[in-house]
Amino acid sequence: MDLTDQPTALLPGDVRMPLLGFGTWQATGQAGYDAVLAALDTGYRHLDTATVYGNEREVGRAVRESGLRREDLFITTKLPPDRVGRERATLEASLEALGVEHVDLWLIHWPPSSPGDSIPLWRELLAARDENLARAVGVSNYSTAEIDELIQSTEENPAVNQIRWSPSLYDRQRHAEHRDRGVVLEGYSPFKTSDLSDPVLTRIAAAHGVSPAQVVLRWHIDHEIVVIPKSVTPERISANFDVFHFSLTAEEMRDIDALGEV
């Protein structure tokens, strides 16, 4: 499956972000390299890494050795919030480690501990985007109020906010707040907070002949929420990608949404 065949979210600047990505947190060393290469072989075209993951070099090596064209991949990395004043050097180190001239998305990994640092940090991301070092820029783990502060100060919306998300964490209002601001919601740790034995998920999985984990991923995609499951197990990497042959009904979506509204 090519990048153009996968469902995507549209970011500013006509940047297309695949709704299903491959998370690489804790995937380091040879195991990390093997996992990323397996993911690319499986069909993933969206890779998510970060400076603090310590695996950008392995991700980059897997990208090079996959034989895929750079323009067919979507690569995200993240800036640690303690790099205020060293943003450019941090990004240049990421680009060097990844072996690419630009990333597709650069995120502030967490809101900085000093609130006064948030706007200068955000302005540096915008500058990197304007110099084509990142095609799009955004944030991670930001509240709606923290996003609004960036927008009010710069009139520039983060393209993405990457936060922990799953059916049990579903928050209709938070989802709407992102949509209203033109910020794409990206969820991480989709399984960590999911009870995959929940009767709602097992019933819907049985109806489609898939696993509850695949239902959780499809639920994100049908909501147009980006999701980045992670695994270093080839079978699970493959199963997590095998979610494009079915979709959930409106009633099934409502039943899963309700898991977060109890």
PDB file of C-alpha atoms in Angstrom:
ATOM      1  CA  MET A   1       0.000   0.000   0.000  1.00  0.00           C
ATOM      2  CA  ASP A   2       1.494   3.325  -1.095  1.00  0.00           C
ATOM      3  CA  LEU A   3       1.313   6.561   0.884  1.00  0.00           C
ATOM      4  CA  THR A   4      -1.273   7.868  -1.562  1.00  0.00           C
ATOM      5  CA  ASP A   5      -3.481   4.827  -0.884  1.00  0.00           C
ATOM      6  CA  GLN A   6      -3.633   5.376   2.873  1.00  0.00           C
ATOM      7  CA  PRO A   7      -6.126   7.643   4.651  1.00  0.00           C
ATOM      8  CA  THR A   8      -4.485  10.909   5.645  1.00  0.00           C
ATOM      9  CA  ALA A   9      -5.084  14.083   7.607  1.00  0.00           C
ATOM     10  CA  LEU A  10      -4.441  17.331   5.772  1.00  0.00           C
ATOM     11  CA  LEU A  11      -1.998  19.663   7.527  1.00  0.00           C
ATOM     12  CA  PRO A  12      -1.293  23.305   6.588  1.00  0.00           C
ATOM     13  CA  GLY A  13       0.843  23.688   3.488  1.00  0.00           C
ATOM     14  CA  ASP A  14      -0.934  20.787   1.773  1.00  0.00           C
ATOM     15  CA  VAL A  15       1.024  18.267   3.858  1.00  0.00           C
ATOM     16  CA  ARG A  16      -0.619  14.843   4.030  1.00  0.00           C
ATOM     17  CA  MET A  17      -0.138  12.908   7.260  1.00  0.00           C
ATOM     18  CA  PRO A  18      -1.076   9.192   7.251  1.00  0.00           C
ATOM     19  CA  LEU A  19      -3.685   8.465   9.926  1.00  0.00           C
ATOM     20  CA  LEU A  20      -1.851   5.271  10.863  1.00  0.00           C
ATOM     21  CA  GLY A  21       1.768   5.602  11.910  1.00  0.00           C
ATOM     22  CA  PHE A  22       4.448   3.524  13.583  1.00  0.00           C
ATOM     23  CA  GLY A  23       5.536   4.596  17.057  1.00  0.00           C
ATOM     24  CA  THR A  24       9.166   3.955  18.040  1.00  0.00           C
ATOM     25  CA  TRP A  25       9.320   4.847  21.737  1.00  0.00           C
ATOM     26  CA  GLN A  26      11.527   2.270  23.544  1.00  0.00           C
ATOM     27  CA  ALA A  27      12.492   0.722  20.189  1.00  0.00           C
ATOM     28  CA  THR A  28      16.262   1.227  20.310  1.00  0.00           C
ATOM     29  CA  GLY A  29      19.421  -0.421  19.031  1.00  0.00           C
ATOM     30  CA  GLN A  30      19.255  -3.364  16.651  1.00  0.00           C
ATOM     31  CA  ALA A  31      15.735  -4.269  17.823  1.00  0.00           C
ATOM     32  CA  GLY A  32      14.568  -0.740  16.996  1.00  0.00           C
ATOM     33  CA  TYR A  33      16.168  -0.849  13.565  1.00  0.00           C
ATOM     34  CA  ASP A  34      14.627  -4.271  12.860  1.00  0.00           C
ATOM     35  CA  ALA A  35      11.188  -3.076  14.007  1.00  0.00           C
ATOM     36  CA  VAL A  36      11.241   0.031  11.809  1.00  0.00           C
ATOM     37  CA  LEU A  37      12.421  -1.960   8.790  1.00  0.00           C
ATOM     38  CA  ALA A  38       9.660  -4.521   9.422  1.00  0.00           C
ATOM     39  CA  ALA A  39       7.110  -1.712   9.681  1.00  0.00           C
ATOM     40  CA  LEU A  40       8.229  -0.187   6.385  1.00  0.00           C
ATOM     41  CA  ASP A  41       8.169  -3.615   4.726  1.00  0.00           C
ATOM     42  CA  THR A  42       4.640  -4.119   6.061  1.00  0.00           C
ATOM     43  CA  GLY A  43       3.416  -0.867   4.501  1.00  0.00           C
ATOM     44  CA  TYR A  44       3.692   1.827   7.176  1.00  0.00           C
ATOM     45  CA  ARG A  45       4.757   5.136   5.648  1.00  0.00           C
ATOM     46  CA  HIS A  46       4.537   7.280   8.784  1.00  0.00           C
ATOM     47  CA  LEU A  47       7.280   6.980  11.440  1.00  0.00           C
ATOM     48  CA  ASP A  48       7.206   8.719  14.813  1.00  0.00           C
ATOM     49  CA  THR A  49      10.402   9.304  16.788  1.00  0.00           C
ATOM     50  CA  ALA A  50      11.843  11.936  19.147  1.00  0.00           C
ATOM     51  CA  THR A  51      15.181  13.290  20.306  1.00  0.00           C
ATOM     52  CA  VAL A  52      14.715  11.713  23.739  1.00  0.00           C
ATOM     53  CA  TYR A  53      13.972   8.282  22.279  1.00  0.00           C
ATOM     54  CA  GLY A  54      17.639   7.962  21.347  1.00  0.00           C
ATOM     55  CA  ASN A  55      16.818   5.996  18.198  1.00  0.00           C
ATOM     56  CA  GLU A  56      16.813   8.546  15.363  1.00  0.00           C
ATOM     57  CA  ARG A  57      19.966   6.980  13.904  1.00  0.00           C
ATOM     58  CA  GLU A  58      18.371   3.520  13.783  1.00  0.00           C
ATOM     59  CA  VAL A  59      15.191   4.952  12.276  1.00  0.00           C
ATOM     60  CA  GLY A  60      17.236   6.743   9.638  1.00  0.00           C
ATOM     61  CA  ARG A  61      19.234   3.619   8.785  1.00  0.00           C
ATOM     62  CA  ALA A  62      16.037   1.605   8.367  1.00  0.00           C
ATOM     63  CA  VAL A  63      14.599   4.327   6.107  1.00  0.00           C
ATOM     64  CA  ARG A  64      17.705   4.281   3.907  1.00  0.00           C
ATOM     65  CA  GLU A  65      17.863   0.503   3.718  1.00  0.00           C
ATOM     66  CA  SER A  66      14.153   0.132   3.004  1.00  0.00           C
ATOM     67  CA  GLY A  67      14.722   1.365  -0.533  1.00  0.00           C
ATOM     68  CA  LEU A  68      11.710   3.677  -0.266  1.00  0.00           C
ATOM     69  CA  ARG A  69      11.775   7.184  -1.670  1.00  0.00           C
ATOM     70  CA  ARG A  70      11.976   9.960   0.903  1.00  0.00           C
ATOM     71  CA  GLU A  71       8.910  11.669  -0.562  1.00  0.00           C
ATOM     72  CA  ASP A  72       6.875   8.525   0.102  1.00  0.00           C
ATOM     73  CA  LEU A  73       7.520   8.710   3.845  1.00  0.00           C
ATOM     74  CA  PHE A  74       6.205  10.909   6.654  1.00  0.00           C
ATOM     75  CA  ILE A  75       8.721  11.333   9.483  1.00  0.00           C
ATOM     76  CA  THR A  76       7.993  13.032  12.812  1.00  0.00           C
ATOM     77  CA  THR A  77      10.492  13.908  15.510  1.00  0.00           C
ATOM     78  CA  LYS A  78      10.148  15.918  18.694  1.00  0.00           C
ATOM     79  CA  LEU A  79      12.058  18.632  20.532  1.00  0.00           C
ATOM     80  CA  PRO A  80      12.660  18.227  24.278  1.00  0.00           C
ATOM     81  CA  PRO A  81      11.226  21.307  26.045  1.00  0.00           C
ATOM     82  CA  ASP A  82      14.504  21.916  27.895  1.00  0.00           C
ATOM     83  CA  ARG A  83      16.233  22.852  24.623  1.00  0.00           C
ATOM     84  CA  VAL A  84      15.095  26.484  24.754  1.00  0.00           C
ATOM     85  CA  GLY A  85      17.794  28.492  22.971  1.00  0.00           C
ATOM     86  CA  ARG A  86      19.164  25.335  21.305  1.00  0.00           C
ATOM     87  CA  GLU A  87      16.228  24.520  19.059  1.00  0.00           C
ATOM     88  CA  ARG A  88      18.068  24.816  15.760  1.00  0.00           C
ATOM     89  CA  ALA A  89      21.061  22.770  16.898  1.00  0.00           C
ATOM     90  CA  THR A  90      18.691  20.080  18.198  1.00  0.00           C
ATOM     91  CA  LEU A  91      16.809  19.886  14.915  1.00  0.00           C
ATOM     92  CA  GLU A  92      20.041  19.802  12.913  1.00  0.00           C
ATOM     93  CA  ALA A  93      21.242  16.896  15.078  1.00  0.00           C
ATOM     94  CA  SER A  94      17.942  15.089  14.425  1.00  0.00           C
ATOM     95  CA  LEU A  95      18.215  15.639  10.673  1.00  0.00           C
ATOM     96  CA  GLU A  96      21.812  14.397  10.682  1.00  0.00           C
ATOM     97  CA  ALA A  97      20.899  11.301  12.705  1.00  0.00           C
ATOM     98  CA  LEU A  98      17.889  10.550  10.494  1.00  0.00           C
ATOM     99  CA  GLY A  99      19.908  11.218   7.341  1.00  0.00           C
ATOM    100  CA  VAL A 100      17.272  13.534   5.862  1.00  0.00           C
ATOM    101  CA  GLU A 101      17.157  17.170   4.784  1.00  0.00           C
ATOM    102  CA  HIS A 102      13.834  17.852   6.498  1.00  0.00           C
ATOM    103  CA  VAL A 103      11.278  16.197   8.734  1.00  0.00           C
ATOM    104  CA  ASP A 104       7.608  16.209   7.828  1.00  0.00           C
ATOM    105  CA  LEU A 105       6.527  17.167  11.335  1.00  0.00           C
ATOM    106  CA  TRP A 106       8.476  18.638  14.268  1.00  0.00           C
ATOM    107  CA  LEU A 107       6.759  18.768  17.636  1.00  0.00           C
ATOM    108  CA  ILE A 108       7.476  20.331  21.026  1.00  0.00           C
ATOM    109  CA  HIS A 109       7.472  17.107  23.064  1.00  0.00           C
ATOM    110  CA  TRP A 110       6.049  18.559  26.298  1.00  0.00           C
ATOM    111  CA  PRO A 111       5.086  22.080  27.392  1.00  0.00           C
ATOM    112  CA  PRO A 112       8.198  23.698  28.884  1.00  0.00           C
ATOM    113  CA  SER A 113       8.346  23.841  32.685  1.00  0.00           C
ATOM    114  CA  SER A 114       8.713  27.614  32.522  1.00  0.00           C
ATOM    115  CA  PRO A 115       5.537  28.973  30.856  1.00  0.00           C
ATOM    116  CA  GLY A 116       7.487  31.983  29.600  1.00  0.00           C
ATOM    117  CA  ASP A 117       9.505  29.690  27.350  1.00  0.00           C
ATOM    118  CA  SER A 118       6.515  28.403  25.395  1.00  0.00           C
ATOM    119  CA  ILE A 119       6.142  31.264  22.909  1.00  0.00           C
ATOM    120  CA  PRO A 120       9.871  31.654  22.070  1.00  0.00           C
ATOM    121  CA  LEU A 121      10.081  27.885  21.609  1.00  0.00           C
ATOM    122  CA  TRP A 122       7.066  27.922  19.292  1.00  0.00           C
ATOM    123  CA  ARG A 123       8.504  30.817  17.266  1.00  0.00           C
ATOM    124  CA  GLU A 124      11.659  28.760  16.653  1.00  0.00           C
ATOM    125  CA  LEU A 125       9.576  25.882  15.315  1.00  0.00           C
ATOM    126  CA  LEU A 126       7.762  28.263  12.993  1.00  0.00           C
ATOM    127  CA  ALA A 127      11.117  29.617  11.775  1.00  0.00           C
ATOM    128  CA  ALA A 128      12.339  26.082  11.035  1.00  0.00           C
ATOM    129  CA  ARG A 129       9.168  25.421   9.071  1.00  0.00           C
ATOM    130  CA  ASP A 130       9.602  28.646   7.108  1.00  0.00           C
ATOM    131  CA  GLU A 131      13.149  27.566   6.230  1.00  0.00           C
ATOM    132  CA  ASN A 132      11.848  24.175   4.989  1.00  0.00           C
ATOM    133  CA  LEU A 133      13.618  22.163   7.697  1.00  0.00           C
ATOM    134  CA  ALA A 134      10.193  20.889   8.782  1.00  0.00           C
ATOM    135  CA  ARG A 135       7.173  20.741   6.497  1.00  0.00           C
ATOM    136  CA  ALA A 136       4.793  21.205   9.427  1.00  0.00           C
ATOM    137  CA  VAL A 137       5.178  21.961  13.136  1.00  0.00           C
ATOM    138  CA  GLY A 138       3.078  21.262  16.194  1.00  0.00           C
ATOM    139  CA  VAL A 139       3.017  20.243  19.832  1.00  0.00           C
ATOM    140  CA  SER A 140       2.594  17.205  22.052  1.00  0.00           C
ATOM    141  CA  ASN A 141       0.937  16.840  25.449  1.00  0.00           C
ATOM    142  CA  TYR A 142      -0.532  20.367  25.287  1.00  0.00           C
ATOM    143  CA  SER A 143      -3.827  21.383  26.851  1.00  0.00           C
ATOM    144  CA  THR A 144      -6.340  23.407  24.846  1.00  0.00           C
ATOM    145  CA  ALA A 145      -5.452  26.487  26.926  1.00  0.00           C
ATOM    146  CA  GLU A 146      -1.759  26.032  26.105  1.00  0.00           C
ATOM    147  CA  ILE A 147      -2.586  25.704  22.399  1.00  0.00           C
ATOM    148  CA  ASP A 148      -4.698  28.870  22.571  1.00  0.00           C
ATOM    149  CA  GLU A 149      -1.774  30.754  24.085  1.00  0.00           C
ATOM    150  CA  LEU A 150       0.394  29.888  21.071  1.00  0.00           C
ATOM    151  CA  ILE A 151      -2.339  30.849  18.618  1.00  0.00           C
ATOM    152  CA  GLN A 152      -3.086  34.160  20.339  1.00  0.00           C
ATOM    153  CA  SER A 153       0.597  35.110  20.497  1.00  0.00           C
ATOM    154  CA  THR A 154       1.592  34.174  16.947  1.00  0.00           C
ATOM    155  CA  GLU A 155      -1.636  33.706  14.965  1.00  0.00           C
ATOM    156  CA  GLU A 156      -0.174  30.336  13.961  1.00  0.00           C
ATOM    157  CA  ASN A 157      -1.995  27.151  14.910  1.00  0.00           C
ATOM    158  CA  PRO A 158      -0.006  24.031  15.737  1.00  0.00           C
ATOM    159  CA  ALA A 159      -0.674  21.595  12.895  1.00  0.00           C
ATOM    160  CA  VAL A 160      -0.902  18.686  15.346  1.00  0.00           C
ATOM    161  CA  ASN A 161      -1.241  17.974  19.052  1.00  0.00           C
ATOM    162  CA  GLN A 162      -0.029  14.484  19.973  1.00  0.00           C
ATOM    163  CA  ILE A 163      -1.623  13.287  23.227  1.00  0.00           C
ATOM    164  CA  ARG A 164      -2.449  10.037  24.990  1.00  0.00           C
ATOM    165  CA  TRP A 165      -5.731   8.791  23.530  1.00  0.00           C
ATOM    166  CA  SER A 166      -7.874   5.670  23.444  1.00  0.00           C
ATOM    167  CA  PRO A 167     -11.556   4.709  23.667  1.00  0.00           C
ATOM    168  CA  SER A 168     -11.454   4.832  27.477  1.00  0.00           C
ATOM    169  CA  LEU A 169      -9.969   8.343  27.292  1.00  0.00           C
ATOM    170  CA  TYR A 170     -12.416   9.571  24.653  1.00  0.00           C
ATOM    171  CA  ASP A 171     -13.412  13.151  25.393  1.00  0.00           C
ATOM    172  CA  ARG A 172     -15.901  14.530  22.917  1.00  0.00           C
ATOM    173  CA  GLN A 173     -15.271  18.129  23.975  1.00  0.00           C
ATOM    174  CA  ARG A 174     -11.501  17.835  23.702  1.00  0.00           C
ATOM    175  CA  HIS A 175     -11.885  16.239  20.290  1.00  0.00           C
ATOM    176  CA  ALA A 176     -14.112  19.128  19.173  1.00  0.00           C
ATOM    177  CA  GLU A 177     -11.706  21.739  20.584  1.00  0.00           C
ATOM    178  CA  HIS A 178      -8.945  20.432  18.346  1.00  0.00           C
ATOM    179  CA  ARG A 179     -11.224  20.310  15.306  1.00  0.00           C
ATOM    180  CA  ASP A 180     -12.501  23.853  15.931  1.00  0.00           C
ATOM    181  CA  ARG A 181      -8.929  25.162  15.986  1.00  0.00           C
ATOM    182  CA  GLY A 182      -7.799  23.282  12.916  1.00  0.00           C
ATOM    183  CA  VAL A 183      -5.384  21.191  15.005  1.00  0.00           C
ATOM    184  CA  VAL A 184      -5.106  17.517  14.039  1.00  0.00           C
ATOM    185  CA  LEU A 185      -5.433  15.238  17.053  1.00  0.00           C
ATOM    186  CA  GLU A 186      -2.826  12.480  17.160  1.00  0.00           C
ATOM    187  CA  GLY A 187      -3.159   9.745  19.751  1.00  0.00           C
ATOM    188  CA  TYR A 188      -0.362   7.742  21.331  1.00  0.00           C
ATOM    189  CA  SER A 189      -0.435   4.658  23.604  1.00  0.00           C
ATOM    190  CA  PRO A 190      -3.738   3.432  22.091  1.00  0.00           C
ATOM    191  CA  PHE A 191      -3.541   0.071  23.876  1.00  0.00           C
ATOM    192  CA  LYS A 192      -1.960   1.074  27.181  1.00  0.00           C
ATOM    193  CA  THR A 193      -5.201   2.536  28.505  1.00  0.00           C
ATOM    194  CA  SER A 194      -7.527   0.199  26.594  1.00  0.00           C
ATOM    195  CA  ASP A 195      -9.155  -2.852  28.127  1.00  0.00           C
ATOM    196  CA  LEU A 196      -8.946  -5.144  25.110  1.00  0.00           C
ATOM    197  CA  SER A 197     -11.212  -7.642  26.868  1.00  0.00           C
ATOM    198  CA  ASP A 198     -14.007  -5.072  27.185  1.00  0.00           C
ATOM    199  CA  PRO A 199     -17.295  -6.664  25.989  1.00  0.00           C
ATOM    200  CA  VAL A 200     -17.977  -3.758  23.621  1.00  0.00           C
ATOM    201  CA  LEU A 201     -14.629  -4.167  21.876  1.00  0.00           C
ATOM    202  CA  THR A 202     -14.787  -7.973  21.771  1.00  0.00           C
ATOM    203  CA  ARG A 203     -18.334  -7.921  20.378  1.00  0.00           C
ATOM    204  CA  ILE A 204     -17.434  -5.461  17.615  1.00  0.00           C
ATOM    205  CA  ALA A 205     -14.211  -7.347  16.852  1.00  0.00           C
ATOM    206  CA  ALA A 206     -16.140 -10.598  16.451  1.00  0.00           C
ATOM    207  CA  ALA A 207     -18.625  -8.921  14.115  1.00  0.00           C
ATOM    208  CA  HIS A 208     -15.786  -7.925  11.770  1.00  0.00           C
ATOM    209  CA  GLY A 209     -13.570 -10.977  12.224  1.00  0.00           C
ATOM    210  CA  VAL A 210     -10.732  -8.864  13.643  1.00  0.00           C
ATOM    211  CA  SER A 211      -9.040  -8.409  17.028  1.00  0.00           C
ATOM    212  CA  PRO A 212     -10.076  -5.843  19.679  1.00  0.00           C
ATOM    213  CA  ALA A 213      -6.731  -4.105  19.109  1.00  0.00           C
ATOM    214  CA  GLN A 214      -7.575  -3.701  15.423  1.00  0.00           C
ATOM    215  CA  VAL A 215     -10.969  -2.267  16.414  1.00  0.00           C
ATOM    216  CA  VAL A 216      -9.231   0.334  18.614  1.00  0.00           C
ATOM    217  CA  LEU A 217      -6.997   1.400  15.708  1.00  0.00           C
ATOM    218  CA  ARG A 218      -9.893   1.517  13.258  1.00  0.00           C
ATOM    219  CA  TRP A 219     -11.886   3.622  15.745  1.00  0.00           C
ATOM    220  CA  HIS A 220      -9.117   6.254  15.638  1.00  0.00           C
ATOM    221  CA  ILE A 221      -8.988   6.180  11.840  1.00  0.00           C
ATOM    222  CA  ASP A 222     -12.777   6.448  11.443  1.00  0.00           C
ATOM    223  CA  HIS A 223     -12.680   9.499  13.757  1.00  0.00           C
ATOM    224  CA  GLU A 224      -9.875  10.914  11.543  1.00  0.00           C
ATOM    225  CA  ILE A 225      -7.582  10.838  14.565  1.00  0.00           C
ATOM    226  CA  VAL A 226      -3.964   9.898  13.830  1.00  0.00           C
ATOM    227  CA  VAL A 227      -2.791   6.844  15.781  1.00  0.00           C
ATOM    228  CA  ILE A 228       0.741   5.493  16.266  1.00  0.00           C
ATOM    229  CA  PRO A 229       0.787   1.979  17.759  1.00  0.00           C
ATOM    230  CA  LYS A 230       4.214   0.644  18.627  1.00  0.00           C
ATOM    231  CA  SER A 231       5.600  -2.882  18.723  1.00  0.00           C
ATOM    232  CA  VAL A 232       8.866  -4.669  18.028  1.00  0.00           C
ATOM    233  CA  THR A 233       7.095  -7.973  17.273  1.00  0.00           C
ATOM    234  CA  PRO A 234       6.773  -8.591  13.500  1.00  0.00           C
ATOM    235  CA  GLU A 235       3.394 -10.344  13.840  1.00  0.00           C
ATOM    236  CA  ARG A 236       1.929  -7.501  15.870  1.00  0.00           C
ATOM    237  CA  ILE A 237       3.464  -4.865  13.603  1.00  0.00           C
ATOM    238  CA  SER A 238       1.693  -6.570  10.700  1.00  0.00           C
ATOM    239  CA  ALA A 239      -1.625  -7.029  12.538  1.00  0.00           C
ATOM    240  CA  ASN A 240      -1.674  -3.377  13.605  1.00  0.00           C
ATOM    241  CA  PHE A 241      -1.399  -2.349   9.964  1.00  0.00           C
ATOM    242  CA  ASP A 242      -4.120  -4.729   8.776  1.00  0.00           C
ATOM    243  CA  VAL A 243      -7.005  -2.352   9.521  1.00  0.00           C
ATOM    244  CA  PHE A 244      -7.909  -1.008   6.086  1.00  0.00           C
ATOM    245  CA  HIS A 245     -10.227  -3.823   4.982  1.00  0.00           C
ATOM    246  CA  PHE A 246     -13.085  -2.932   7.348  1.00  0.00           C
ATOM    247  CA  SER A 247     -14.705   0.115   8.901  1.00  0.00           C
ATOM    248  CA  LEU A 248     -16.989   0.654  11.875  1.00  0.00           C
ATOM    249  CA  THR A 249     -20.667   1.557  11.671  1.00  0.00           C
ATOM    250  CA  ALA A 250     -21.981   4.773  13.208  1.00  0.00           C
ATOM    251  CA  GLU A 251     -23.591   2.721  15.956  1.00  0.00           C
ATOM    252  CA  GLU A 252     -20.340   0.877  16.691  1.00  0.00           C
ATOM    253  CA  MET A 253     -18.476   4.199  16.843  1.00  0.00           C
ATOM    254  CA  ARG A 254     -21.011   5.542  19.360  1.00  0.00           C
ATOM    255  CA  ASP A 255     -20.706   2.395  21.481  1.00  0.00           C
ATOM    256  CA  ILE A 256     -16.907   2.734  21.589  1.00  0.00           C
ATOM    257  CA  ASP A 257     -17.086   6.488  22.281  1.00  0.00           C
ATOM    258  CA  ALA A 258     -19.267   5.704  25.277  1.00  0.00           C
ATOM    259  CA  LEU A 259     -16.379   3.781  26.890  1.00  0.00           C
ATOM    260  CA  GLY A 260     -14.798   7.164  27.626  1.00  0.00           C
ATOM    261  CA  GLU A 261     -17.972   8.793  28.817  1.00  0.00           C
ATOM    262  CA  VAL A 262     -18.754   6.636  31.856  1.00  0.00           C
TER     263      VAL A 262
END
